[in-house]
Amino acid sequence: MASSLPSRHRALVLEKIGAGFEVKTVPTPQAEAGSAIVRVLSAGVLSYHREIYYGQRHYDFPKPIVGGISAIARIAAVGPDAVALHPGQLVFADCVIRARDDPDSLFLTAIHEGMNERSKKLMRDVWRDGTFAEYAKVPLENCIALDEARLCKELGYTAHDLMYLYLLLVPYGGLRDIRLEPGETVIVCPATGGFGGAGVQVAVAMGARVIAMGRSEKELARLQQYVKKGTPGASVETVRLTGDLDADTSALQPFGPVDAVIDLTPPFASKSTHLKSAIRTLRRGGRVSMMGFVEDVIHWNVMALNITLKGKLMYEREDMVLFVKMLERGLFPKGKDFVDAKTFKLEEWEEALEVAAEYAGIGKVVVIEP
Ligand SMILES: NC(=O)c1ccc[n+]([C@@H]2O[C@H](COP(=O)([O-])OP(=O)(O)OC[C@H]3O[C@@H](n4cnc5c(N)ncnc54)[C@H](OP(=O)(O)O)[C@@H]3O)[C@@H](O)[C@H]2O)c1
């Protein structure tokens, strides 16, 4: 079912790595079988979007491309095979795109073409462009319906607040993957970044006892206060990272034995020993979700205590659906206790990318409002 879409719309187009974006007026995509066209309300900006688009982080993708990642959007038109989604509906437009005839071939919208020829083909030929645009074409199954009346009217979230989902969903995917249970103790490391801070909030909402590790005493204190204020009755323990394997292990020991660890280390910190320290405090049968980049985690504990080390890229579709239910049930704080979004227009993309590199941590998100 098609609605009246403008023939052209504005989008941030990158011709080549390092060239910077240009606001261009381009043809508006049309809905076909299997797709929806969404009007983007709020598009998330990663802390490392600038690194990707300027080449310091070597993620491959076809060019030219419209930048972006996930978005909060309103359905503008749907293909003839849509049976549940309809124009006007509020959705989370997800960035993880899977081949329908081979779901193991997947890629991340506008930032990474995936790991095999199939995902590269799918990105290059069909779902190339991201959400830094007025309109975007999204697979139907990537549009996760949001109950607008509940989330926006009753719970008071704005579209920009809801964009925080793109950060929360990643650690949720990892924590669900290692089956974190209410009451268990989980270490989040490092906890002071965007995804780490979100991981703390998610683990608290999942009913876990949370140990947050990080280098910055100031950010750890803010994180602790943030959780206390937003979720009365919840508390987070913090451990300051020194970079010394034994000292960090000793600092964690009083909280052990620990059930689970989630790691979200950026590639440039891959030599840090904090994950090894965390693994040393795990109980027999403990689990680790490895969502970041740490080079050396092998310790005799892994073998001797039957530790599971599990890699995880993003999350599954079912995780998104479940997570939205948690949000709709009111398990997360409201207003600024949930997130404080910094908003930029398409023309302000350069500032948005710059600010996103710095404005990170629990309760912070940077978005583009096209
Ligand atoms: N597996 C997945 O699906 C998935 C999805 C999304 C992201 N990720 C990964 O998650 C990483 C984190 O992203 P982000 O946006 O949260 O980044 P971020 O906001 O920049 O946070 C980076 C974190 O790393 C810490 N850090 C930096 N250098 C360190 C060092 N030498 N030793 C210990 N800690 C250090 C920072 O602490 P300070 O504040 O002390 O600097 C901060 O807590 C990304 O780089 C990405 O690759 C994985």
GROMACS .gro file of C-alpha atoms and ligand atoms in nm:
model
  418
    1MET     CA    1   0.000   0.000   0.000
    2ALA     CA    2   0.162   0.323  -0.111
    3SER     CA    3   0.097   0.666   0.031
    4SER     CA    4   0.192   0.995  -0.126
    5LEU     CA    5   0.564   1.028  -0.093
    6PRO     CA    6   0.752   1.330  -0.226
    7SER     CA    7   0.945   1.242  -0.541
    8ARG     CA    8   1.268   1.375  -0.389
    9HIS     CA    9   1.399   1.414  -0.036
   10ARG     CA   10   1.707   1.537   0.147
   11ALA     CA   11   1.983   1.301   0.258
   12LEU     CA   12   2.343   1.309   0.380
   13VAL     CA   13   2.549   1.153   0.103
   14LEU     CA   14   2.910   1.037   0.136
   15GLU     CA   15   3.090   1.004  -0.197
   16LYS     CA   16   3.409   0.859  -0.054
   17ILE     CA   17   3.581   0.798   0.279
   18GLY     CA   18   3.722   1.120   0.418
   19ALA     CA   19   3.529   1.349   0.180
   20GLY     CA   20   3.265   1.441   0.437
   21PHE     CA   21   2.891   1.439   0.383
   22GLU     CA   22   2.692   1.663   0.152
   23VAL     CA   23   2.325   1.739   0.198
   24LYS     CA   24   2.177   1.633  -0.135
   25THR     CA   25   1.829   1.617  -0.278
   26VAL     CA   26   1.787   1.264  -0.409
   27PRO     CA   27   1.500   1.050  -0.542
   28THR     CA   28   1.276   0.915  -0.264
   29PRO     CA   29   1.282   0.534  -0.255
   30GLN     CA   30   0.952   0.359  -0.332
   31ALA     CA   31   0.792   0.074  -0.139
   32GLU     CA   32   0.810  -0.266  -0.304
   33ALA     CA   33   0.727  -0.615  -0.185
   34GLY     CA   34   0.920  -0.678   0.138
   35SER     CA   35   0.997  -0.316   0.217
   36ALA     CA   36   0.865  -0.013   0.398
   37ILE     CA   37   0.950   0.349   0.337
   38VAL     CA   38   0.986   0.531   0.666
   39ARG     CA   39   0.992   0.901   0.749
   40VAL     CA   40   1.293   0.932   0.978
   41LEU     CA   41   1.220   1.125   1.300
   42SER     CA   42   1.543   1.058   1.488
   43ALA     CA   43   1.857   0.886   1.358
   44GLY     CA   44   2.120   0.763   1.601
   45VAL     CA   45   2.483   0.878   1.574
   46LEU     CA   46   2.755   0.639   1.693
   47SER     CA   47   3.047   0.751   1.907
   48TYR     CA   48   3.266   0.613   1.625
   49HIS     CA   49   3.067   0.722   1.319
   50ARG     CA   50   3.333   0.987   1.255
   51GLU     CA   51   3.611   0.724   1.275
   52ILE     CA   52   3.423   0.512   1.021
   53TYR     CA   53   3.343   0.786   0.771
   54TYR     CA   54   3.689   0.942   0.793
   55GLY     CA   55   3.869   0.607   0.767
   56GLN     CA   56   4.040   0.576   1.107
   57ARG     CA   57   3.821   0.269   1.165
   58HIS     CA   58   3.839   0.044   0.860
   59TYR     CA   59   3.481  -0.062   0.803
   60ASP     CA   60   3.406  -0.141   0.437
   61PHE     CA   61   3.086  -0.043   0.258
   62PRO     CA   62   2.990   0.066  -0.096
   63LYS     CA   63   3.003   0.431  -0.195
   64PRO     CA   64   2.835   0.668  -0.253
   65ILE     CA   65   2.615   0.601   0.047
   66VAL     CA   66   2.361   0.775   0.269
   67GLY     CA   67   2.504   0.751   0.622
   68GLY     CA   68   2.336   0.640   0.939
   69ILE     CA   69   2.248   0.346   1.159
   70SER     CA   70   1.911   0.266   1.321
   71ALA     CA   71   1.631   0.522   1.355
   72ILE     CA   72   1.299   0.601   1.514
   73ALA     CA   73   1.065   0.659   1.225
   74ARG     CA   74   0.708   0.668   1.106
   75ILE     CA   75   0.595   0.431   0.834
   76ALA     CA   76   0.521   0.633   0.520
   77ALA     CA   77   0.444   0.350   0.277
   78VAL     CA   78   0.458  -0.028   0.279
   79GLY     CA   79   0.496  -0.295   0.012
   80PRO     CA   80   0.193  -0.505  -0.092
   81ASP     CA   81   0.299  -0.797   0.130
   82ALA     CA   82   0.279  -0.596   0.456
   83VAL     CA   83   0.002  -0.738   0.674
   84ALA     CA   84   0.063  -0.570   1.011
   85LEU     CA   85   0.258  -0.252   0.948
   86HIS     CA   86   0.068   0.049   0.817
   87PRO     CA   87   0.139   0.412   0.726
   88GLY     CA   88   0.151   0.641   1.028
   89GLN     CA   89   0.282   0.376   1.265
   90LEU     CA   90   0.580   0.456   1.489
   91VAL     CA   91   0.866   0.205   1.452
   92PHE     CA   92   1.224   0.134   1.544
   93ALA     CA   93   1.395   0.094   1.206
   94ASP     CA   94   1.675  -0.149   1.276
   95CYS     CA   95   2.017  -0.143   1.112
   96VAL     CA   96   2.091  -0.519   1.114
   97ILE     CA   97   1.994  -0.643   0.770
   98ARG     CA   98   1.982  -1.016   0.702
   99ALA     CA   99   1.948  -1.195   0.369
  100ARG     CA  100   1.603  -1.355   0.360
  101ASP     CA  101   1.735  -1.665   0.185
  102ASP     CA  102   2.042  -1.684   0.411
  103PRO     CA  103   1.993  -1.505   0.747
  104ASP     CA  104   2.355  -1.585   0.839
  105SER     CA  105   2.460  -1.329   0.578
  106LEU     CA  106   2.405  -0.997   0.751
  107PHE     CA  107   2.538  -0.646   0.751
  108LEU     CA  108   2.496  -0.317   0.934
  109THR     CA  109   2.320  -0.037   0.746
  110ALA     CA  110   2.550   0.230   0.611
  111ILE     CA  111   2.855   0.132   0.816
  112HIS     CA  112   2.965  -0.227   0.749
  113GLU     CA  113   2.901  -0.458   0.455
  114GLY     CA  114   2.933  -0.778   0.659
  115MET     CA  115   3.162  -1.074   0.637
  116ASN     CA  116   3.085  -1.255   0.312
  117GLU     CA  117   3.011  -1.199  -0.055
  118ARG     CA  118   2.638  -1.250   0.000
  119SER     CA  119   2.605  -0.974   0.259
  120LYS     CA  120   2.823  -0.746   0.046
  121LYS     CA  121   2.597  -0.806  -0.254
  122LEU     CA  122   2.283  -0.743  -0.050
  123MET     CA  123   2.416  -0.413   0.079
  124ARG     CA  124   2.558  -0.297  -0.252
  125ASP     CA  125   2.256  -0.388  -0.465
  126VAL     CA  126   1.951  -0.345  -0.241
  127TRP     CA  127   1.972  -0.200   0.111
  128ARG     CA  128   2.266   0.032   0.079
  129ASP     CA  129   2.147   0.360   0.226
  130GLY     CA  130   2.109   0.459   0.589
  131THR     CA  131   1.886   0.682   0.793
  132PHE     CA  132   2.062   1.021   0.779
  133ALA     CA  133   1.781   1.122   0.543
  134GLU     CA  134   1.421   1.235   0.544
  135TYR     CA  135   1.310   0.896   0.410
  136ALA     CA  136   1.467   0.551   0.416
  137LYS     CA  137   1.382   0.215   0.267
  138VAL     CA  138   1.380  -0.059   0.531
  139PRO     CA  139   1.302  -0.434   0.516
  140LEU     CA  140   0.954  -0.493   0.665
  141GLU     CA  141   1.098  -0.726   0.930
  142ASN     CA  142   1.338  -0.451   1.042
  143CYS     CA  143   1.048  -0.224   1.137
  144ILE     CA  144   0.977  -0.301   1.501
  145ALA     CA  145   0.635  -0.164   1.593
  146LEU     CA  146   0.625   0.072   1.892
  147ASP     CA  147   0.310   0.135   2.095
  148GLU     CA  148   0.307   0.513   2.057
  149ALA     CA  149   0.012   0.571   2.291
  150ARG     CA  150   0.186   0.379   2.570
  151LEU     CA  151   0.544   0.496   2.512
  152CYS     CA  152   0.486   0.858   2.417
  153LYS     CA  153   0.157   0.956   2.581
  154GLU     CA  154   0.152   0.746   2.899
  155LEU     CA  155   0.524   0.708   2.965
  156GLY     CA  156   0.626   1.041   2.811
  157TYR     CA  157   0.911   0.931   2.584
  158THR     CA  158   0.989   1.145   2.278
  159ALA     CA  159   1.115   1.004   1.947
  160HIS     CA  160   1.467   1.120   2.042
  161ASP     CA  161   1.442   0.949   2.382
  162LEU     CA  162   1.336   0.630   2.205
  163MET     CA  163   1.646   0.648   1.987
  164TYR     CA  164   1.837   0.543   2.299
  165LEU     CA  165   1.708   0.197   2.208
  166TYR     CA  166   1.987   0.157   1.954
  167LEU     CA  167   2.240   0.170   2.238
  168LEU     CA  168   2.035  -0.036   2.488
  169LEU     CA  169   1.961  -0.315   2.241
  170VAL     CA  170   2.325  -0.410   2.188
  171PRO     CA  171   2.408  -0.509   2.548
  172TYR     CA  172   2.059  -0.660   2.579
  173GLY     CA  173   2.146  -0.884   2.284
  174GLY     CA  174   2.467  -0.990   2.458
  175LEU     CA  175   2.313  -1.038   2.803
  176ARG     CA  176   2.023  -1.240   2.666
  177ASP     CA  177   2.264  -1.446   2.462
  178ILE     CA  178   2.446  -1.554   2.781
  179ARG     CA  179   2.112  -1.593   2.959
  180LEU     CA  180   2.155  -1.341   3.237
  181GLU     CA  181   1.900  -1.417   3.509
  182PRO     CA  182   1.742  -1.181   3.767
  183GLY     CA  183   1.948  -1.175   4.084
  184GLU     CA  184   2.272  -1.277   3.915
  185THR     CA  185   2.587  -1.067   3.944
  186VAL     CA  186   2.721  -0.926   3.619
  187ILE     CA  187   3.032  -0.720   3.545
  188VAL     CA  188   2.991  -0.459   3.271
  189CYS     CA  189   3.325  -0.351   3.124
  190PRO     CA  190   3.408  -0.089   3.034
  191ALA     CA  191   3.092   0.071   3.170
  192THR     CA  192   3.171   0.437   3.109
  193GLY     CA  193   3.113   0.445   2.730
  194GLY     CA  194   2.790   0.463   2.530
  195PHE     CA  195   2.722   0.092   2.495
  196GLY     CA  196   2.874   0.009   2.836
  197GLY     CA  197   2.659   0.268   3.016
  198ALA     CA  198   2.355   0.135   2.831
  199GLY     CA  199   2.462  -0.214   2.941
  200VAL     CA  200   2.445  -0.106   3.305
  201GLN     CA  201   2.093   0.031   3.258
  202VAL     CA  202   1.979  -0.286   3.081
  203ALA     CA  203   2.132  -0.521   3.338
  204VAL     CA  204   1.962  -0.325   3.618
  205ALA     CA  205   1.627  -0.350   3.437
  206MET     CA  206   1.685  -0.725   3.395
  207GLY     CA  207   1.711  -0.751   3.773
  208ALA     CA  208   2.083  -0.823   3.800
  209ARG     CA  209   2.335  -0.701   4.055
  210VAL     CA  210   2.572  -0.487   3.850
  211ILE     CA  211   2.943  -0.421   3.888
  212ALA     CA  212   3.051  -0.136   3.660
  213MET     CA  213   3.421  -0.116   3.567
  214GLY     CA  214   3.584   0.190   3.419
  215ARG     CA  215   3.890   0.414   3.425
  216SER     CA  216   3.715   0.738   3.511
  217GLU     CA  217   3.626   0.779   3.877
  218LYS     CA  218   3.412   1.080   3.787
  219GLU     CA  219   3.207   0.894   3.526
  220LEU     CA  220   3.166   0.593   3.756
  221ALA     CA  221   3.029   0.822   4.027
  222ARG     CA  222   2.790   0.984   3.775
  223LEU     CA  223   2.680   0.639   3.662
  224GLN     CA  224   2.611   0.529   4.018
  225GLN     CA  225   2.408   0.843   4.090
  226TYR     CA  226   2.223   0.810   3.762
  227VAL     CA  227   2.102   0.459   3.839
  228LYS     CA  228   2.012   0.550   4.196
  229LYS     CA  229   1.804   0.848   4.083
  230GLY     CA  230   1.636   0.676   3.787
  231THR     CA  231   1.564   0.340   3.945
  232PRO     CA  232   1.488   0.379   4.316
  233GLY     CA  233   1.601   0.075   4.510
  234ALA     CA  234   1.855  -0.029   4.247
  235SER     CA  235   2.225   0.009   4.304
  236VAL     CA  236   2.541  -0.036   4.106
  237GLU     CA  237   2.882  -0.120   4.249
  238THR     CA  238   3.178   0.042   4.077
  239VAL     CA  239   3.539  -0.064   4.037
  240ARG     CA  240   3.798   0.175   3.901
  241LEU     CA  241   4.029   0.026   3.642
  242THR     CA  242   4.400   0.087   3.695
  243GLY     CA  243   4.527  -0.113   3.396
  244ASP     CA  244   4.714  -0.347   3.630
  245LEU     CA  245   4.587  -0.703   3.592
  246ASP     CA  246   4.643  -0.812   3.952
  247ALA     CA  247   4.528  -0.488   4.112
  248ASP     CA  248   4.207  -0.487   3.904
  249THR     CA  249   4.144  -0.853   3.987
  250SER     CA  250   4.188  -0.784   4.359
  251ALA     CA  251   3.949  -0.489   4.340
  252LEU     CA  252   3.683  -0.714   4.183
  253GLN     CA  253   3.728  -1.010   4.419
  254PRO     CA  254   3.504  -0.876   4.702
  255PHE     CA  255   3.208  -0.887   4.458
  256GLY     CA  256   3.272  -1.244   4.346
  257PRO     CA  257   3.211  -1.513   4.261
  258VAL     CA  258   3.050  -1.343   3.964
  259ASP     CA  259   2.798  -1.512   3.730
  260ALA     CA  260   2.851  -1.322   3.407
  261VAL     CA  261   3.054  -1.055   3.229
  262ILE     CA  262   2.974  -0.839   2.928
  263ASP     CA  263   3.258  -0.669   2.745
  264LEU     CA  264   3.223  -0.372   2.509
  265THR     CA  265   3.586  -0.267   2.462
  266PRO     CA  266   3.663  -0.049   2.157
  267PRO     CA  267   3.933  -0.178   1.917
  268PHE     CA  268   4.189   0.086   2.022
  269ALA     CA  269   4.179  -0.049   2.381
  270SER     CA  270   4.216  -0.412   2.278
  271LYS     CA  271   4.533  -0.463   2.483
  272SER     CA  272   4.369  -0.368   2.811
  273THR     CA  273   4.368  -0.645   3.071
  274HIS     CA  274   4.036  -0.555   3.236
  275LEU     CA  275   3.845  -0.844   3.079
  276LYS     CA  276   4.104  -1.090   3.199
  277SER     CA  277   4.063  -0.949   3.551
  278ALA     CA  278   3.685  -0.986   3.524
  279ILE     CA  279   3.715  -1.346   3.402
  280ARG     CA  280   3.931  -1.429   3.705
  281THR     CA  281   3.639  -1.348   3.933
  282LEU     CA  282   3.385  -1.574   3.759
  283ARG     CA  283   3.226  -1.871   3.930
  284ARG     CA  284   3.239  -2.222   3.788
  285GLY     CA  285   3.020  -2.220   3.477
  286GLY     CA  286   3.035  -1.840   3.447
  287ARG     CA  287   2.956  -1.680   3.111
  288VAL     CA  288   3.114  -1.398   2.914
  289SER     CA  289   2.951  -1.204   2.631
  290MET     CA  290   3.232  -1.073   2.413
  291MET     CA  291   3.086  -0.781   2.221
  292GLY     CA  292   3.402  -0.573   2.204
  293PHE     CA  293   3.760  -0.619   2.094
  294VAL     CA  294   3.998  -0.767   2.353
  295GLU     CA  295   4.302  -0.957   2.233
  296ASP     CA  296   4.401  -1.181   2.519
  297VAL     CA  297   4.148  -1.334   2.757
  298ILE     CA  298   4.288  -1.681   2.805
  299HIS     CA  299   4.339  -1.766   3.168
  300TRP     CA  300   4.347  -2.113   3.321
  301ASN     CA  301   4.011  -2.034   3.485
  302VAL     CA  302   3.843  -2.054   3.144
  303MET     CA  303   3.930  -2.422   3.118
  304ALA     CA  304   3.930  -2.514   3.486
  305LEU     CA  305   3.597  -2.349   3.568
  306ASN     CA  306   3.405  -2.437   3.249
  307ILE     CA  307   3.375  -2.072   3.153
  308THR     CA  308   3.177  -1.993   2.837
  309LEU     CA  309   3.324  -1.720   2.616
  310LYS     CA  310   3.059  -1.621   2.366
  311GLY     CA  311   3.103  -1.371   2.084
  312LYS     CA  312   2.796  -1.169   1.991
  313LEU     CA  313   2.725  -0.930   1.707
  314MET     CA  314   2.432  -0.702   1.785
  315TYR     CA  315   2.108  -0.893   1.871
  316GLU     CA  316   1.836  -1.104   1.718
  317ARG     CA  317   1.496  -0.980   1.600
  318GLU     CA  318   1.329  -1.157   1.892
  319ASP     CA  319   1.553  -0.959   2.131
  320MET     CA  320   1.421  -0.633   1.988
  321VAL     CA  321   1.060  -0.740   2.024
  322LEU     CA  322   1.115  -0.848   2.385
  323PHE     CA  323   1.310  -0.537   2.469
  324VAL     CA  324   1.033  -0.311   2.341
  325LYS     CA  325   0.792  -0.500   2.568
  326MET     CA  326   1.020  -0.426   2.867
  327LEU     CA  327   1.021  -0.059   2.774
  328GLU     CA  328   0.644  -0.053   2.724
  329ARG     CA  329   0.590  -0.217   3.065
  330GLY     CA  330   0.770   0.080   3.223
  331LEU     CA  331   1.082  -0.103   3.342
  332PHE     CA  332   1.308   0.190   3.251
  333PRO     CA  333   1.329   0.541   3.399
  334LYS     CA  334   1.152   0.833   3.232
  335GLY     CA  335   1.265   1.171   3.101
  336LYS     CA  336   1.622   1.280   3.169
  337ASP     CA  337   1.664   0.986   3.407
  338PHE     CA  338   1.634   0.767   3.097
  339VAL     CA  339   1.833   0.969   2.843
  340ASP     CA  340   1.933   1.324   2.756
  341ALA     CA  341   1.945   1.343   2.376
  342LYS     CA  342   2.152   1.600   2.188
  343THR     CA  343   1.982   1.679   1.859
  344PHE     CA  344   2.126   1.804   1.530
  345LYS     CA  345   1.986   1.889   1.187
  346LEU     CA  346   2.116   1.726   0.867
  347GLU     CA  347   2.322   2.037   0.790
  348GLU     CA  348   2.488   2.007   1.133
  349TRP     CA  349   2.620   1.655   1.059
  350GLU     CA  350   2.983   1.749   1.123
  351GLU     CA  351   2.907   1.881   1.469
  352ALA     CA  352   2.682   1.580   1.538
  353LEU     CA  353   2.966   1.337   1.461
  354GLU     CA  354   3.211   1.540   1.670
  355VAL     CA  355   2.979   1.569   1.968
  356ALA     CA  356   2.890   1.197   1.949
  357ALA     CA  357   3.258   1.107   1.987
  358GLU     CA  358   3.262   1.284   2.325
  359TYR     CA  359   2.905   1.288   2.453
  360ALA     CA  360   2.889   0.923   2.555
  361GLY     CA  361   2.803   0.733   2.868
  362ILE     CA  362   2.497   0.628   3.061
  363GLY     CA  363   2.186   0.830   2.965
  364LYS     CA  364   2.345   1.009   2.668
  365VAL     CA  365   2.261   0.984   2.301
  366VAL     CA  366   2.328   1.197   1.994
  367VAL     CA  367   2.072   1.204   1.715
  368ILE     CA  368   2.011   1.366   1.379
  369GLU     CA  369   1.660   1.494   1.317
  370PRO     CA  370   1.626   1.508   0.937
  371LIG     N1  371   2.936  -0.660   1.925
  371LIG     C1  372   2.854  -0.566   1.882
  371LIG     O1  373   2.750  -0.593   1.823
  371LIG     C2  374   2.886  -0.422   1.905
  371LIG     C3  375   2.788  -0.326   1.881
  371LIG     C4  376   2.817  -0.193   1.904
  371LIG     C5  377   2.943  -0.156   1.948
  371LIG     N2  378   3.037  -0.252   1.970
  371LIG     C6  379   3.171  -0.214   2.015
  371LIG     O2  380   3.160  -0.145   2.139
  371LIG     C7  381   3.266  -0.051   2.144
  371LIG     C8  382   3.234   0.061   2.239
  371LIG     O3  383   3.152   0.154   2.173
  371LIG     P1  384   3.102   0.286   2.248
  371LIG     O4  385   3.020   0.364   2.152
  371LIG     O5  386   3.045   0.248   2.379
  371LIG     O6  387   3.239   0.361   2.269
  371LIG     P2  388   3.272   0.481   2.369
  371LIG     O7  389   3.147   0.549   2.406
  371LIG     O8  390   3.381   0.557   2.306
  371LIG     O9  391   3.327   0.407   2.498
  371LIG     C9  392   3.451   0.347   2.499
  371LIG    C10  393   3.475   0.287   2.635
  371LIG    O10  394   3.604   0.224   2.634
  371LIG    C11  395   3.679   0.273   2.745
  371LIG     N3  396   3.822   0.272   2.714
  371LIG    C12  397   3.887   0.345   2.622
  371LIG     N4  398   4.017   0.315   2.623
  371LIG    C13  399   4.035   0.222   2.720
  371LIG    C14  400   4.148   0.152   2.769
  371LIG     N5  401   4.269   0.170   2.718
  371LIG     N6  402   4.130   0.064   2.868
  371LIG    C15  403   4.007   0.043   2.921
  371LIG     N7  404   3.896   0.107   2.880
  371LIG    C16  405   3.910   0.194   2.779
  371LIG    C17  406   3.626   0.412   2.766
  371LIG    O11  407   3.661   0.453   2.895
  371LIG     P3  408   3.718   0.601   2.927
  371LIG    O12  409   3.594   0.680   2.949
  371LIG    O13  410   3.799   0.581   3.047
  371LIG    O14  411   3.795   0.645   2.807
  371LIG    C18  412   3.477   0.388   2.748
  371LIG    O15  413   3.422   0.328   2.862
  371LIG    C19  414   3.281  -0.004   2.002
  371LIG    O16  415   3.410   0.037   1.972
  371LIG    C20  416   3.231  -0.118   1.916
  371LIG    O17  417   3.331  -0.174   1.839
  371LIG    C21  418   3.011  -0.383   1.950
   0.00000   0.00000   0.00000
